[in-house]
mmCIF file of C-alpha atoms in Angstrom:
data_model
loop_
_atom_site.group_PDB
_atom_site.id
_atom_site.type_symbol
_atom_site.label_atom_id
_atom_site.label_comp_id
_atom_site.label_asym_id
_atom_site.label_seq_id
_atom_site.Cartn_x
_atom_site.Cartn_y
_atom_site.Cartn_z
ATOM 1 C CA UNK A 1 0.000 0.000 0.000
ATOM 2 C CA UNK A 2 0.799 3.534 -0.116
ATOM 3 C CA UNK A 3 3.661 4.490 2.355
ATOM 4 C CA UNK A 4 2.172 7.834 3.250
ATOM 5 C CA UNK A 5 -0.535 10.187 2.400
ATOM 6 C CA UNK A 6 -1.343 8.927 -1.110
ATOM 7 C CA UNK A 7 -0.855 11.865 -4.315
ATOM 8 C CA UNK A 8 -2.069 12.169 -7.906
ATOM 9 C CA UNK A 9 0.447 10.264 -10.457
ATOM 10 C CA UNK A 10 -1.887 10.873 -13.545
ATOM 11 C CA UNK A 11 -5.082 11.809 -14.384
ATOM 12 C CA UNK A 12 -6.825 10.460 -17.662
ATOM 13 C CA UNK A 13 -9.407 12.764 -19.259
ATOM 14 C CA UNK A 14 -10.010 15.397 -21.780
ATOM 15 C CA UNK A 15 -9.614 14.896 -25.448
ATOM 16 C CA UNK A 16 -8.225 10.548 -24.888
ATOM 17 C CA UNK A 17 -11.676 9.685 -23.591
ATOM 18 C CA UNK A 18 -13.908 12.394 -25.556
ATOM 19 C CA UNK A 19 -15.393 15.836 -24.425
ATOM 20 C CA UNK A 20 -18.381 14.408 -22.474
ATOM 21 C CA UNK A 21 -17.097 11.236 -21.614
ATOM 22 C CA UNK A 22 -17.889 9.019 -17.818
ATOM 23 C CA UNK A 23 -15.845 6.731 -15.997
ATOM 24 C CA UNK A 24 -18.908 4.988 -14.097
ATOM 25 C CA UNK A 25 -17.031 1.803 -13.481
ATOM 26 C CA UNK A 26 -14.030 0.102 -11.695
ATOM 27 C CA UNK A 27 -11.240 -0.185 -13.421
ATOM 28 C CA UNK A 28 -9.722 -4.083 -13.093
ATOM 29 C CA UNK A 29 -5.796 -3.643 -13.087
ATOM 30 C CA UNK A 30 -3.633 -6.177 -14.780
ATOM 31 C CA UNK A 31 0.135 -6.364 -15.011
ATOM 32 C CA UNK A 32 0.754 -2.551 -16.363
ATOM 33 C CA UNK A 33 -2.725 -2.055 -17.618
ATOM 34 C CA UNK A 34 -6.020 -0.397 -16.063
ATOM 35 C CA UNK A 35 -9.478 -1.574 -17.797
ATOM 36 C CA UNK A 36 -12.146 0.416 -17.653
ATOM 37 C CA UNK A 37 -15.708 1.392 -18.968
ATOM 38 C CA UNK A 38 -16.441 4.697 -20.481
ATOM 39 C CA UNK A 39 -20.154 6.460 -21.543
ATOM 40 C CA UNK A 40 -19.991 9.468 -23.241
ATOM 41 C CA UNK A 41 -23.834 11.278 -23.534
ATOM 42 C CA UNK A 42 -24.670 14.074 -25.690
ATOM 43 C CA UNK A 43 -27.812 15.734 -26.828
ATOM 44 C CA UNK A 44 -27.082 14.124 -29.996
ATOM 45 C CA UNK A 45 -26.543 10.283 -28.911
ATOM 46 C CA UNK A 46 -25.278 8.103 -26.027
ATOM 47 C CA UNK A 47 -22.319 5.977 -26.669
ATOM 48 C CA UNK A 48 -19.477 3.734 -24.369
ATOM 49 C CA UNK A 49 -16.059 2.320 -24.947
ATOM 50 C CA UNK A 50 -13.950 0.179 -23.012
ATOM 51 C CA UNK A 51 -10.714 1.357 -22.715
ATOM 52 C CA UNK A 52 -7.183 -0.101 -21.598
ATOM 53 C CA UNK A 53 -4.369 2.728 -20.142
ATOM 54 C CA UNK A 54 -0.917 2.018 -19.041
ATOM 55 C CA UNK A 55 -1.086 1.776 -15.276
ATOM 56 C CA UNK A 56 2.395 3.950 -14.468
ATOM 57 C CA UNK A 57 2.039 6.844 -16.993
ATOM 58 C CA UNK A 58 -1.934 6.914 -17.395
ATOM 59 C CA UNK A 59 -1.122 7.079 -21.140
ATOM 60 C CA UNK A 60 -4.389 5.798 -23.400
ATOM 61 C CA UNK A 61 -3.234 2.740 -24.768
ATOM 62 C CA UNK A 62 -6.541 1.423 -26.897
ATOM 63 C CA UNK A 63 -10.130 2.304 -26.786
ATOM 64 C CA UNK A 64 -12.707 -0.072 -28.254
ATOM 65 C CA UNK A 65 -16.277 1.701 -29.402
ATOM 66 C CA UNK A 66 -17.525 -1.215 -31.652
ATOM 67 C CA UNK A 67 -17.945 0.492 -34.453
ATOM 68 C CA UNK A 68 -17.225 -1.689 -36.809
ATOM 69 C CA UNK A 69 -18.470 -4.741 -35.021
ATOM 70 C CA UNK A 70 -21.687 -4.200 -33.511
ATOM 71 C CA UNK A 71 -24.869 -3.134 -34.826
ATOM 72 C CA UNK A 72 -25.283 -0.318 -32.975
ATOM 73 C CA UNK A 73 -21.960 0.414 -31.597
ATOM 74 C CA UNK A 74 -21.191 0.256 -27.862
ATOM 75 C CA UNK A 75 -24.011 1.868 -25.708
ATOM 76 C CA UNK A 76 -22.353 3.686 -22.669
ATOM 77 C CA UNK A 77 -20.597 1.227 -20.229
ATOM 78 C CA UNK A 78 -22.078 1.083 -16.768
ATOM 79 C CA UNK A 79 -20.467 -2.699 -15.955
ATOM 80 C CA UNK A 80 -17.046 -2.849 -15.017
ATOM 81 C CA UNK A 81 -14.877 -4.669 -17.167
ATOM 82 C CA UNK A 82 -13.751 -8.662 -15.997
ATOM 83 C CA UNK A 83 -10.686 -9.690 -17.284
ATOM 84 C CA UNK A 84 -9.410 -13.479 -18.093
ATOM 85 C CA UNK A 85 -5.732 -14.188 -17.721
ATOM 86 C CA UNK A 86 -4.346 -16.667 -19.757
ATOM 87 C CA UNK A 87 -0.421 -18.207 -19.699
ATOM 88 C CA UNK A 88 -0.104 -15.150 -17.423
ATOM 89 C CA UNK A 89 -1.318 -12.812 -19.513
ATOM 90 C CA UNK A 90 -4.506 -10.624 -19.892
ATOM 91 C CA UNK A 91 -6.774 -12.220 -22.917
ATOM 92 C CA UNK A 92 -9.887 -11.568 -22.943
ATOM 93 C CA UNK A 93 -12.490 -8.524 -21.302
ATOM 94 C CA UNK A 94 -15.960 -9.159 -20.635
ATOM 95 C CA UNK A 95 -18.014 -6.083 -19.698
ATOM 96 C CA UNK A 96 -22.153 -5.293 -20.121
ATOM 97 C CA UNK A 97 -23.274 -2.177 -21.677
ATOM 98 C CA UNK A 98 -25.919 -0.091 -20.902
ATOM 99 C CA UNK A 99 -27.506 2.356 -18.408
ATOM 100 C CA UNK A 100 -30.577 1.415 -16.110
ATOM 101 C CA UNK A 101 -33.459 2.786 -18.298
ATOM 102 C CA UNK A 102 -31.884 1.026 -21.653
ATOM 103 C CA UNK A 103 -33.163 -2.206 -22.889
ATOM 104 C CA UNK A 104 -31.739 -4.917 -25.619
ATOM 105 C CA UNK A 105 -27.961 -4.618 -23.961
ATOM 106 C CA UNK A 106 -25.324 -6.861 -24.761
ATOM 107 C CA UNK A 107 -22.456 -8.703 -22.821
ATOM 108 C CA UNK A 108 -19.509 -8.187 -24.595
ATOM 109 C CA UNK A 109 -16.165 -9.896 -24.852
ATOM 110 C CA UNK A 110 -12.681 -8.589 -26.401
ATOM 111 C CA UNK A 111 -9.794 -10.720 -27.430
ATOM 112 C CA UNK A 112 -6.603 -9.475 -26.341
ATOM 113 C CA UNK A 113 -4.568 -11.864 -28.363
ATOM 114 C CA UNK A 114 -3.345 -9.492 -31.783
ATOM 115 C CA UNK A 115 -6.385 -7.180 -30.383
ATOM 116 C CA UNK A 116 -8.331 -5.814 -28.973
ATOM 117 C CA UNK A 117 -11.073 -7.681 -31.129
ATOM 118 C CA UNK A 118 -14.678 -8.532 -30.756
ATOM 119 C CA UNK A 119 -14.539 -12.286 -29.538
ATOM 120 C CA UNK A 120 -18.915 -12.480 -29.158
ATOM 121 C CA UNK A 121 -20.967 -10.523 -27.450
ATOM 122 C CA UNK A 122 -24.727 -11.578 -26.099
ATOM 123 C CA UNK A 123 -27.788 -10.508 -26.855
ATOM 124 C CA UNK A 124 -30.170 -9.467 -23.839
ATOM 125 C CA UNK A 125 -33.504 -7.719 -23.825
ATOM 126 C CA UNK A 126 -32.567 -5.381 -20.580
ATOM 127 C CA UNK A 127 -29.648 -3.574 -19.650
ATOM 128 C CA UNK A 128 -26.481 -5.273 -18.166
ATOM 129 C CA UNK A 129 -25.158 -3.057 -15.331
ATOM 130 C CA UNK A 130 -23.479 -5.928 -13.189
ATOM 131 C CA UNK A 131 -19.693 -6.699 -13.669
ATOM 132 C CA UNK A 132 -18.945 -10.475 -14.685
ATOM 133 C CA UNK A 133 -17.404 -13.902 -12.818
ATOM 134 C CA UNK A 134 -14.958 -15.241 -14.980
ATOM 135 C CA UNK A 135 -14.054 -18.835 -13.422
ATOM 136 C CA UNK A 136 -13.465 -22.486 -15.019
ATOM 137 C CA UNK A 137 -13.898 -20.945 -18.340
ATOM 138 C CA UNK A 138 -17.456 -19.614 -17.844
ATOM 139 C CA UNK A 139 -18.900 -15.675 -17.732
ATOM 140 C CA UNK A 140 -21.532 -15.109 -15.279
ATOM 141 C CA UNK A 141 -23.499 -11.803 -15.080
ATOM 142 C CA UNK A 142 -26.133 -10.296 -13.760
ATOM 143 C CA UNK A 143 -28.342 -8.671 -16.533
ATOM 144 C CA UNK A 144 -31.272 -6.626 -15.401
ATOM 145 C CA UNK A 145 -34.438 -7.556 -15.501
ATOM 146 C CA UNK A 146 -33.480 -10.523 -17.580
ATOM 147 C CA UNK A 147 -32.195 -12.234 -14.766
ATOM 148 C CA UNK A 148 -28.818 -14.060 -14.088
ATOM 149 C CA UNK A 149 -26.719 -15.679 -17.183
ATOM 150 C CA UNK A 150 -24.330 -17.930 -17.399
ATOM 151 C CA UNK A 151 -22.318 -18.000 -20.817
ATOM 152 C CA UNK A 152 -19.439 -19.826 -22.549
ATOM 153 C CA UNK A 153 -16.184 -18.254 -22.344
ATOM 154 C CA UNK A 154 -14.296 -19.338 -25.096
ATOM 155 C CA UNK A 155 -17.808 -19.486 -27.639
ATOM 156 C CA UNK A 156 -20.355 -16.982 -26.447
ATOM 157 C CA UNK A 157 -22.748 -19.542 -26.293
ATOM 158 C CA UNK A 158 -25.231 -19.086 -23.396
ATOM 159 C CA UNK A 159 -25.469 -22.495 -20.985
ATOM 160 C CA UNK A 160 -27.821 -21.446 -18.023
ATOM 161 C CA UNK A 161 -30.343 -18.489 -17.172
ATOM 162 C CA UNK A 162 -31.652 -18.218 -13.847
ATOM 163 C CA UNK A 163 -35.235 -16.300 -15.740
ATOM 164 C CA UNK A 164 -35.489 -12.297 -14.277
ATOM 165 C CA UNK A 165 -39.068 -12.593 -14.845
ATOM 166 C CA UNK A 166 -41.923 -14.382 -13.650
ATOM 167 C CA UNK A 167 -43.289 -15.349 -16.707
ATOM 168 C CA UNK A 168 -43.204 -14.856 -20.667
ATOM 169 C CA UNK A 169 -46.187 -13.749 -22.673
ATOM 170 C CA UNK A 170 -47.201 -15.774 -25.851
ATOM 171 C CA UNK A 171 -48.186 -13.637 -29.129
ATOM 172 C CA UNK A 172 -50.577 -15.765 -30.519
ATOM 173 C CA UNK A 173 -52.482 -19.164 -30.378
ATOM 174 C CA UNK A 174 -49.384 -21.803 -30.651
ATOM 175 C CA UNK A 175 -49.278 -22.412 -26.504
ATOM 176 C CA UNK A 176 -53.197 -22.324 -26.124
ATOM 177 C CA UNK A 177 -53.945 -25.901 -26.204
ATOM 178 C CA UNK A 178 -51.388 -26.653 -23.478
ATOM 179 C CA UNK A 179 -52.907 -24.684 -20.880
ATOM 180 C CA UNK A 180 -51.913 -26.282 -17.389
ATOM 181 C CA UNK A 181 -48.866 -28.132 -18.740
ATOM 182 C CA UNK A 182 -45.509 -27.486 -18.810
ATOM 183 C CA UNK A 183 -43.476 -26.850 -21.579
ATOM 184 C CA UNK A 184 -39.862 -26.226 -23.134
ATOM 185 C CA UNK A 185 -40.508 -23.083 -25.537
ATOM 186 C CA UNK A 186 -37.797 -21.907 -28.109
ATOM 187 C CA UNK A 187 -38.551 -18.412 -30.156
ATOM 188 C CA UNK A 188 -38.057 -15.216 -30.490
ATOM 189 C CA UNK A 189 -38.569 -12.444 -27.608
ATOM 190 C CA UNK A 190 -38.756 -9.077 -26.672
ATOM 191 C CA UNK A 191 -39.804 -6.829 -24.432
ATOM 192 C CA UNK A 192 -43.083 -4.600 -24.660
ATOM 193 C CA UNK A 193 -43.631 -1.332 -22.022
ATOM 194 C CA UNK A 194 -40.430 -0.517 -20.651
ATOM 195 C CA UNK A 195 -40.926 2.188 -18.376
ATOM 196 C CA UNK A 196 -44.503 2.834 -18.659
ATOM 197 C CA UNK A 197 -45.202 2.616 -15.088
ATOM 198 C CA UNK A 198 -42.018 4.690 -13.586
ATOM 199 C CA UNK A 199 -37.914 4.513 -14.782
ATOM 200 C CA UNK A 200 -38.283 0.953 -12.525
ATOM 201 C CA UNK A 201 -40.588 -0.845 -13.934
ATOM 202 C CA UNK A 202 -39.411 -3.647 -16.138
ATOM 203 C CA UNK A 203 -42.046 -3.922 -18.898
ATOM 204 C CA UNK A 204 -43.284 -7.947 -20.104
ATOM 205 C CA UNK A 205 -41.103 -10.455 -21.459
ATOM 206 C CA UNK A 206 -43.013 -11.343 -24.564
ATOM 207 C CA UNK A 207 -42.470 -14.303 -27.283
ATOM 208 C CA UNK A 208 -42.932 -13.143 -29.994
ATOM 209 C CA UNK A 209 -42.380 -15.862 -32.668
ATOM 210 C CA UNK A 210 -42.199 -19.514 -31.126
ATOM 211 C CA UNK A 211 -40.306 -21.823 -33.501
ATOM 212 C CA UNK A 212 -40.908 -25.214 -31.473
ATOM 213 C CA UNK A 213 -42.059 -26.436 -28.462
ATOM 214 C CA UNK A 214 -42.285 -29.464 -26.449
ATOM 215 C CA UNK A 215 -43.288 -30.998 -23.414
ATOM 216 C CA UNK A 216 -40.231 -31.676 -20.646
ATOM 217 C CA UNK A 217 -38.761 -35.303 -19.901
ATOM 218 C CA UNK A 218 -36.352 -33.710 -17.364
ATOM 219 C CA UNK A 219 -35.082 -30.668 -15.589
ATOM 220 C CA UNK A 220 -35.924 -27.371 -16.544
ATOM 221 C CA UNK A 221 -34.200 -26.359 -19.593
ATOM 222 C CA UNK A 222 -32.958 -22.615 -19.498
ATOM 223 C CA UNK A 223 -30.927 -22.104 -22.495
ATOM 224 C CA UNK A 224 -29.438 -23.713 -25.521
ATOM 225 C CA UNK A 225 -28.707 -20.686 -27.189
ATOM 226 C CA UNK A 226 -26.149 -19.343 -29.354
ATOM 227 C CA UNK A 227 -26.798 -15.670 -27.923
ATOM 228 C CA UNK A 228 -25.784 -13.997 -30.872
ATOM 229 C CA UNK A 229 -29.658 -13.252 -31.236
ATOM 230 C CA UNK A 230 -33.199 -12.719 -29.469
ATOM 231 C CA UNK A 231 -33.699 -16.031 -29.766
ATOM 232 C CA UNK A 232 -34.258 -17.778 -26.402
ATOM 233 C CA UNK A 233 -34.982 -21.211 -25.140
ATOM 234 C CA UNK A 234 -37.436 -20.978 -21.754
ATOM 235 C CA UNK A 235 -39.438 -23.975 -19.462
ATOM 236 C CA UNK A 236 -42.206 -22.877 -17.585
ATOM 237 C CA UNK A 237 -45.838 -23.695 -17.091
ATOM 238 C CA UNK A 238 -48.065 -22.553 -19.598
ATOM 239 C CA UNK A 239 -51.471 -20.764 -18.172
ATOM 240 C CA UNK A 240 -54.446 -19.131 -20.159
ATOM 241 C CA UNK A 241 -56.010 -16.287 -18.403
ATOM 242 C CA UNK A 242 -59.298 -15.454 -18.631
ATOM 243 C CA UNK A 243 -58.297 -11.730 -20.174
ATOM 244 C CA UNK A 244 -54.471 -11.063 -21.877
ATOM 245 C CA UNK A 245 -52.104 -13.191 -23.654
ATOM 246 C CA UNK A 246 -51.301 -16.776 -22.945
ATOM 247 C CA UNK A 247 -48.115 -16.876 -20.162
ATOM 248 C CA UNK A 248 -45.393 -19.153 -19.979
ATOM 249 C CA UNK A 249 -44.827 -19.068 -15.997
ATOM 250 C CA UNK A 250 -41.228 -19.947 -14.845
ATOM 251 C CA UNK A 251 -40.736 -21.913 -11.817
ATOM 252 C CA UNK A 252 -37.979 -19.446 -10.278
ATOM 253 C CA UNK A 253 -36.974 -15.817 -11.154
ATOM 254 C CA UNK A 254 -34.384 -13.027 -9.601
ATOM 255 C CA UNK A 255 -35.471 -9.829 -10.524
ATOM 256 C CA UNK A 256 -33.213 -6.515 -10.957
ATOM 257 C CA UNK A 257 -29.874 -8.482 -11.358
ATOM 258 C CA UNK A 258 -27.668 -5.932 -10.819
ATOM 259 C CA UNK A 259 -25.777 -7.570 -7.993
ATOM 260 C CA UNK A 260 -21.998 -8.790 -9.723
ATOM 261 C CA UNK A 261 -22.132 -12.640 -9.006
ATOM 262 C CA UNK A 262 -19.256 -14.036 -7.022
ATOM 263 C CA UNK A 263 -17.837 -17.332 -8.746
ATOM 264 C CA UNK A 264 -16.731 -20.159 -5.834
ATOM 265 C CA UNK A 265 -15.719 -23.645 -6.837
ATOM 266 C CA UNK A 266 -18.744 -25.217 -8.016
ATOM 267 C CA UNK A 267 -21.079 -22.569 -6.932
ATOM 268 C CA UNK A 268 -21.921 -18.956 -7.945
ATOM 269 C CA UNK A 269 -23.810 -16.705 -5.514
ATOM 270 C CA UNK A 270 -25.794 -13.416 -6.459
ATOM 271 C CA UNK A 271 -27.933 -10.933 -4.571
ATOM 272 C CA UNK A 272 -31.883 -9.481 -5.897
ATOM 273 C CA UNK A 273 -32.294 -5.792 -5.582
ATOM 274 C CA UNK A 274 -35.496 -4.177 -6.453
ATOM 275 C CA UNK A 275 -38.157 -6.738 -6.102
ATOM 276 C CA UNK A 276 -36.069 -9.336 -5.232
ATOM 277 C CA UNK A 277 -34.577 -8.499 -1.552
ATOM 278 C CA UNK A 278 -32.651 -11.892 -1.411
ATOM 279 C CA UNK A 279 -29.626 -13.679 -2.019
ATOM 280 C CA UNK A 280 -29.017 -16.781 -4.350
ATOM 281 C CA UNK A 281 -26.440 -19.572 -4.346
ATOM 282 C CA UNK A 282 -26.565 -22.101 -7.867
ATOM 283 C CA UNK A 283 -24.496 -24.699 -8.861
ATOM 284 C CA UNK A 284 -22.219 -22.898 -11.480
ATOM 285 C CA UNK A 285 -22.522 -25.343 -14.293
ATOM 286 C CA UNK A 286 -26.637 -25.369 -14.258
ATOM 287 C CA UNK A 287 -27.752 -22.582 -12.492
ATOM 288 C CA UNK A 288 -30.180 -25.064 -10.480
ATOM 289 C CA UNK A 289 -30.481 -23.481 -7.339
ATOM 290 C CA UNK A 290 -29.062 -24.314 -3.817
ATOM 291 C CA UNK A 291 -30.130 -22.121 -1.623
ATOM 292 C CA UNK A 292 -32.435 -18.662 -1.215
ATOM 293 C CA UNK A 293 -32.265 -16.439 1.765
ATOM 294 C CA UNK A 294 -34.285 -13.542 2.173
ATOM 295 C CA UNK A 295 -32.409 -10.199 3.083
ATOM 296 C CA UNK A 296 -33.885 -6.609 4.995
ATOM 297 C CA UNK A 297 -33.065 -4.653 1.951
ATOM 298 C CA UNK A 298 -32.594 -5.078 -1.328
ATOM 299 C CA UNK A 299 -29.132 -6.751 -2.160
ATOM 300 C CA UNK A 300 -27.944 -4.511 -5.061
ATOM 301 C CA UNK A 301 -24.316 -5.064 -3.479
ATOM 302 C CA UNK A 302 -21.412 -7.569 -4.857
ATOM 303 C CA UNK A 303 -21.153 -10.757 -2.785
ATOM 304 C CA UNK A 304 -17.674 -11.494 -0.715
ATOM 305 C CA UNK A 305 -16.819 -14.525 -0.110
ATOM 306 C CA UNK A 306 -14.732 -15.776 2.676
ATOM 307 C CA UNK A 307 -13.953 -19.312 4.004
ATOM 308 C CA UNK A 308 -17.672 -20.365 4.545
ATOM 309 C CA UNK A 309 -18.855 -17.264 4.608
ATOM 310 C CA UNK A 310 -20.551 -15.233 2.001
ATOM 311 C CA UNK A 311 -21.109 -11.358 2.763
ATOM 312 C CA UNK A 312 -23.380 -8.437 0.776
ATOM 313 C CA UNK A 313 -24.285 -5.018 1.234
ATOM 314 C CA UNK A 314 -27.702 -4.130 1.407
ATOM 315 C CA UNK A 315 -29.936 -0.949 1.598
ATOM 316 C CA UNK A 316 -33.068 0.694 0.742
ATOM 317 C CA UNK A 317 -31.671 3.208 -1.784
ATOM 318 C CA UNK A 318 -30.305 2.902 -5.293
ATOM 319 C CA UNK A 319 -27.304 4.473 -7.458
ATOM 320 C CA UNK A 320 -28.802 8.120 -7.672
ATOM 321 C CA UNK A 321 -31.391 8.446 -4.664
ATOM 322 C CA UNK A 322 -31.454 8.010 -1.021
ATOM 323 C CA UNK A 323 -34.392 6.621 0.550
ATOM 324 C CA UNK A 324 -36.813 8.769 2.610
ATOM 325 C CA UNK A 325 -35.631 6.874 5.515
ATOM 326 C CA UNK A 326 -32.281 5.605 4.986
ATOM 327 C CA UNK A 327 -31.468 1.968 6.064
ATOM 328 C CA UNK A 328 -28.921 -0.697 5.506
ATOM 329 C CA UNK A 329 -26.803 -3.834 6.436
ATOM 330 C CA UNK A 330 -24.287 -5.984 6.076
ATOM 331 C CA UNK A 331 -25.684 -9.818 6.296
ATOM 332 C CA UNK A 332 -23.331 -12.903 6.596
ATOM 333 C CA UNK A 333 -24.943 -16.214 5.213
ATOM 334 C CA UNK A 334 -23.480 -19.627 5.644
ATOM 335 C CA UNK A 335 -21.751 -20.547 2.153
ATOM 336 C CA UNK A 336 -23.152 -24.152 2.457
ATOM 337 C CA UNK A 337 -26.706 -24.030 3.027
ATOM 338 C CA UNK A 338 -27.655 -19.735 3.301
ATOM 339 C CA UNK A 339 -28.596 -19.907 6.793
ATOM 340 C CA UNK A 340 -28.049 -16.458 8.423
ATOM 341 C CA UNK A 341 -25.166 -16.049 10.483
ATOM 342 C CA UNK A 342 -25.165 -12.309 11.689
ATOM 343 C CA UNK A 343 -26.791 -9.115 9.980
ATOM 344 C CA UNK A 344 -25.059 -5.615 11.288
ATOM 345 C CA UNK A 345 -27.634 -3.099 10.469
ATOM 346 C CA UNK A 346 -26.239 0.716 9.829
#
């Protein structure tokens, strides 16, 4: 650590990031390089980067927009970046895009290796605020209102999603005959009404075009996907209101992922903020759950692990307001089973 009162080697700003550009995330600092998200907003459009700078001088050493890559570029960059170390060496940087009110984020990875270069990136129908768990070559990340994913390191290709929503609308007739049975539904989604009830409320998960579907011989079956599109795969029980769309109901949802998953050995535990007021512990090659313990507050904060301990922030606000009557805590849950061990409330 510092061996006295610390002081200002660099500062990075100005013209290397752009005129009205944000550093909203933590930079993660390997070997001689700082990695770091950056939003720049305008009246005229909101864009991000993610951005590497040489850790002694503070010099700009590449900035990645997606230009060429994505369709549309990089939106502004909330998450902070993850990075992968490979043979000792930095190769690849996973990071979400995307503010809180956005929808149809990505999660994005960069290869290092003769890079930076787009490796895959994800296609999600909310926005993906929560940094990423890189561990036994998988990415896990907390994306919004679309829940918790789980995706391939090396591919892109999603392997689990715990669902961030309690159930799917149907467009159409094609689930109507199955009402009361459960069912393993591939197709196209989006999502309809962002917004319309206040900057927090989610909108519906709708499928838009389903492209097969089939009764379930085992387990739930969460994804199969490439991710490269809005094409989904989703098990749930399908019901038939007497007024709206058919649903597809999911058997178990975390709303408002915005908590950054913590990766442990087999498992991978995540907190629910708005909504949600919990925290989760799945087995980290199937997302099947383990263990759910309710928390006081919302758990918007990043899981520590220690030992047999797992540790998370909670609190009644958010990012940009306070709540009318503050309130907070720090909870300790048993890594094995959830069970609460202490909860220091400030």
């Amino acid at each position: 650590g510092p061996q006295g009162p610390a002081r200002s080697l660099w500062n990075l700003a100005g013209d290397a990031l752009g005129p009205s550009a944000a550093v909203d995330s933590s930079p993660a600092v390997v070997g001689n390089r700082l990695y770091f998200g950056v939003s720049n907003l305008s009246v005229f459009r909101a864009s991000g980067a993610i951005a590497a700078a040489d850790a002694a001088t503070g010099a700009l050493a590449w900035k990645w927009t997606g230009e060429k890559d994505l369709d549309p570029p990089l939106r502004p960059v909330f998450s902070s970046p993850s990075v992968a170390v490979e043979n000792g060496a930095a190769r690849y940087v996973v990071s979400g895009e995307g503010y809180h009110e956005d929808r149809d984020c990505r999660i994005v990875c960069l290869d290092l290796k003769g890079g930076p270069k787009l490796a895959w990136s994800v296609q999600t129908t909310s926005h993906v605020e929560s940094d990423a768990a890189i561990h036994d070559g998988r990415v896990t990340i907390g994306c919004g209102d679309d829940g918790v994913w789980c995706v391939d390191l090396a591919t892109g290709k999603v392997l689990w999603r715990v669902e961030g929503a309690p159930f799917y609308e149907v467009e159409g007739p094609a689930l109507d005959a199955l009402a009361g049975k459960r069912v393993v539904v591939t197709g196209a989604v989006a999502r309809e009404g962002l917004g319309a009830g206040g900057k927090d409320d989610p909108g519906v998960l709708v499928f838009k075009e389903i492209r097969e579907f089939r009764e379930p011989a085992g387990p739930p079956v969460t994804a199969s996907d490439s991710g490269a599109t809005f094409v989904r795969t989703a098990t749930g029980k399908v019901e038939k209101p007497a007024k709206g769309r058919t649903r597809i109901v999911v058997d178990f949802f975390n709303p408002d992922s915005e908590s950054p998953p913590a990766s442990v050995g087999s498992r991978v535990i995540f907190g629910s903020s708005s909504g949600g007021r919990r925290g989760t512990c799945v087995e980290a090659a199937t997302g099947a759950v383990i263990w759910k313990t309710a928390t006081p507050h919302p758990a918007f904060g990043a899981p520590a692990v220690a030992g047999d301990r797992v540790v998370v922030g909670v609190g009644n606000g958010n990012f940009v307001e306070s709540a009318a009557q503050p309130a907070g805590a720090v909870v300790c849950l048993s890594l094995q089973d959830g069970k609460e061990l202490w909860t220091a409330r400030v």
